[in-house]
XYZ file of N, CA and C in Angstrom:
252
model
N 0.835 -1.182 0.000
C 0.000 0.000 0.000
C 0.885 1.254 0.000
N 0.628 2.133 -0.903
C 1.444 3.332 -1.058
C 1.330 4.237 0.162
N 0.160 4.356 0.746
C -0.037 5.259 1.881
C 0.863 4.888 3.056
N 1.268 3.641 3.174
C 2.160 3.223 4.255
C 3.512 3.931 4.162
N 3.869 4.441 3.012
C 5.135 5.161 2.831
C 5.088 6.575 3.405
N 3.908 7.086 3.657
C 3.744 8.449 4.150
C 2.854 8.382 5.392
N 3.474 8.291 6.552
C 2.706 8.088 7.781
C 2.318 9.426 8.412
N 1.213 9.968 7.968
C 0.652 11.189 8.508
C -0.866 11.017 8.432
N -1.583 11.272 9.522
C -3.034 11.043 9.518
C -3.795 11.923 8.526
N -3.156 12.974 8.015
C -3.832 13.832 7.038
C -3.740 13.282 5.614
N -2.911 12.284 5.408
C -2.741 11.706 4.077
C -3.857 10.704 3.810
N -4.480 10.839 2.653
C -5.578 9.966 2.265
C -5.252 9.349 0.918
N -5.458 8.059 0.822
C -5.273 7.362 -0.451
C -6.626 6.818 -0.882
N -6.951 6.976 -2.159
C -8.209 6.412 -2.629
C -8.111 6.043 -4.105
N -9.035 5.213 -4.521
C -9.141 4.760 -5.897
C -10.194 5.605 -6.586
N -9.828 6.247 -7.655
C -10.710 7.145 -8.407
C -11.268 6.383 -9.608
N -12.109 5.390 -9.312
C -12.595 4.469 -10.337
C -13.218 5.170 -11.546
N -14.015 6.186 -11.298
C -14.689 6.884 -12.397
C -13.861 8.052 -12.945
N -12.639 8.248 -12.415
C -11.711 9.292 -12.860
C -12.256 10.703 -12.645
N -13.144 10.869 -11.673
C -13.734 12.187 -11.419
C -12.700 13.168 -10.875
N -11.894 12.732 -9.912
C -10.861 13.610 -9.358
C -9.787 13.880 -10.408
N -9.415 12.855 -11.147
C -8.404 13.029 -12.199
C -8.846 14.079 -13.218
N -10.095 14.045 -13.603
C -10.603 15.022 -14.574
C -10.610 16.426 -13.988
N -10.963 16.555 -12.710
C -10.936 17.867 -12.063
C -9.507 18.398 -11.959
N -8.571 17.525 -11.604
C -7.171 17.942 -11.518
C -6.664 18.431 -12.868
N -7.088 17.796 -13.936
C -6.665 18.249 -15.263
C -7.139 19.671 -15.530
N -8.266 20.058 -14.947
C -8.773 21.427 -15.111
C -7.988 22.427 -14.264
N -7.451 21.966 -13.128
C -6.765 22.850 -12.188
C -5.293 23.061 -12.531
N -4.701 22.154 -13.276
C -3.261 22.185 -13.540
C -2.977 22.570 -14.981
N -1.820 23.138 -15.192
C -1.401 23.406 -16.564
C -0.857 22.100 -17.150
N -0.904 21.940 -18.455
C -0.416 20.703 -19.075
C 1.025 20.358 -18.692
N 1.856 21.363 -18.463
C 3.250 21.086 -18.111
C 3.390 20.507 -16.707
N 2.393 20.685 -15.851
C 2.436 20.152 -14.495
C 1.971 18.697 -14.423
N 1.294 18.237 -15.440
C 0.664 16.924 -15.387
C 1.646 15.839 -15.812
N 1.823 14.895 -14.923
C 2.641 13.720 -15.217
C 1.745 12.488 -15.128
N 2.302 11.376 -15.414
C 1.636 10.091 -15.139
C 0.234 9.990 -15.727
N 0.145 10.033 -17.023
C -1.140 9.851 -17.687
C -1.151 8.529 -18.432
N -2.287 7.918 -18.429
C -2.492 6.685 -19.197
C -3.816 6.863 -19.932
N -3.776 6.815 -21.235
C -4.963 7.046 -22.070
C -5.630 8.378 -21.733
N -4.809 9.404 -21.423
C -5.327 10.730 -21.134
C -5.868 10.915 -19.725
N -5.759 9.896 -18.875
C -6.257 9.973 -17.504
C -5.066 10.013 -16.546
N -5.079 10.954 -15.609
C -4.031 11.059 -14.598
C -4.141 9.849 -13.667
N -3.009 9.242 -13.346
C -3.000 8.084 -12.438
C -1.719 8.073 -11.619
N -1.759 7.407 -10.479
C -0.601 7.194 -9.598
C 0.116 8.497 -9.259
N -0.659 9.457 -8.776
C -0.095 10.758 -8.435
C -0.477 11.157 -7.014
N 0.220 12.159 -6.516
C -0.089 12.734 -5.212
C -0.273 14.234 -5.387
N -1.230 14.762 -4.668
C -1.477 16.199 -4.656
C -1.504 16.645 -3.203
N -0.806 17.725 -2.898
C -0.771 18.269 -1.546
C -1.449 19.633 -1.585
N -2.383 19.816 -0.661
C -3.119 21.073 -0.541
C -2.891 21.653 0.845
N -2.899 22.975 0.988
C -2.778 23.578 2.317
C -4.071 23.362 3.114
N -3.998 23.643 4.419
C -5.187 23.559 5.271
C -6.276 24.482 4.746
N -7.498 24.062 4.912
C -8.687 24.874 4.610
C -8.770 25.365 3.170
N -8.193 24.619 2.257
C -8.247 25.018 0.852
C -9.662 24.812 0.308
N -10.042 25.628 -0.635
C -11.327 25.488 -1.312
C -11.099 24.677 -2.574
N -11.940 23.650 -2.790
C -11.779 22.817 -3.972
C -11.868 23.680 -5.218
N -11.002 23.396 -6.148
C -10.897 24.177 -7.362
C -9.570 24.911 -7.419
N -8.924 25.019 -6.261
C -7.587 25.614 -6.197
C -6.568 24.559 -6.596
N -5.533 24.977 -7.278
C -4.481 24.033 -7.661
C -3.713 23.596 -6.412
N -3.230 22.360 -6.398
C -2.442 21.893 -5.258
C -1.110 22.642 -5.175
N -0.540 22.692 -3.972
C 0.770 23.312 -3.802
C 1.870 22.364 -4.254
N 1.557 21.079 -4.332
C 2.496 20.082 -4.857
C 1.685 19.051 -5.614
N 2.213 18.638 -6.754
C 1.580 17.589 -7.555
C 2.693 16.807 -8.218
N 2.707 15.501 -8.051
C 3.755 14.699 -8.669
C 3.458 13.220 -8.620
N 4.235 12.482 -9.319
C 4.096 11.033 -9.374
C 5.235 10.482 -10.196
N 5.325 9.225 -10.334
C 4.567 8.182 -9.656
C 4.841 8.273 -8.156
N 3.827 7.924 -7.363
C 3.891 8.114 -5.923
C 5.128 7.456 -5.326
N 5.450 6.274 -5.760
C 6.634 5.577 -5.254
C 7.890 6.432 -5.422
N 7.981 7.148 -6.519
C 9.162 7.966 -6.810
C 9.194 9.300 -6.071
N 8.048 9.788 -5.636
C 7.997 11.118 -5.011
C 7.581 11.066 -3.542
N 7.550 9.893 -2.944
C 7.102 9.753 -1.548
C 7.893 10.654 -0.608
N 9.193 10.767 -0.792
C 10.010 11.630 0.061
C 9.606 13.093 -0.064
N 9.356 13.543 -1.281
C 8.928 14.929 -1.503
C 7.558 15.184 -0.881
N 6.686 14.201 -0.974
C 5.356 14.336 -0.385
C 5.469 14.463 1.133
N 6.281 13.601 1.746
C 6.479 13.666 3.205
C 6.969 15.052 3.616
N 7.922 15.607 2.891
C 8.454 16.943 3.197
C 7.364 18.010 3.097
N 6.588 17.967 2.030
C 5.538 18.973 1.823
C 4.456 18.878 2.889
N 4.042 17.660 3.217
C 3.006 17.485 4.238
C 3.534 17.927 5.602
N 4.778 17.601 5.898
C 5.378 18.006 7.188
C 5.455 19.524 7.326
N 5.607 20.224 6.211
C 5.728 21.679 6.242
C 4.394 22.373 6.521
N 3.296 21.649 6.333
C 1.975 22.219 6.590
C 1.647 22.002 8.060
N 1.280 23.085 8.741
C 0.962 22.939 10.164
C -0.284 22.068 10.319
N -0.364 21.324 11.422
C -1.527 20.454 11.636
C -2.827 21.248 11.654
N -3.879 20.632 11.111
C -5.175 21.315 11.135
C -5.737 21.320 12.554
N -6.534 22.301 12.828
C -7.087 22.447 14.185
C -8.576 22.427 14.135
């Protein structure tokens, strides 16, 4: 399980079976930011958002494949103060 690589209770891993989140992310990001596509669908990526973000805002970090960027994700999540 990929989430086991990033042990922070704020980290959530899920399967986007209908690609709804992937399609929304494609709207929020510029084409140069998008990695890890298969048949035009974003897959195996991580997005980091600040506390209290409103959906529709671009993530502060976006990258993949998750296995390759787990260290960067841990750093970015650690830099965000815990939610209250």
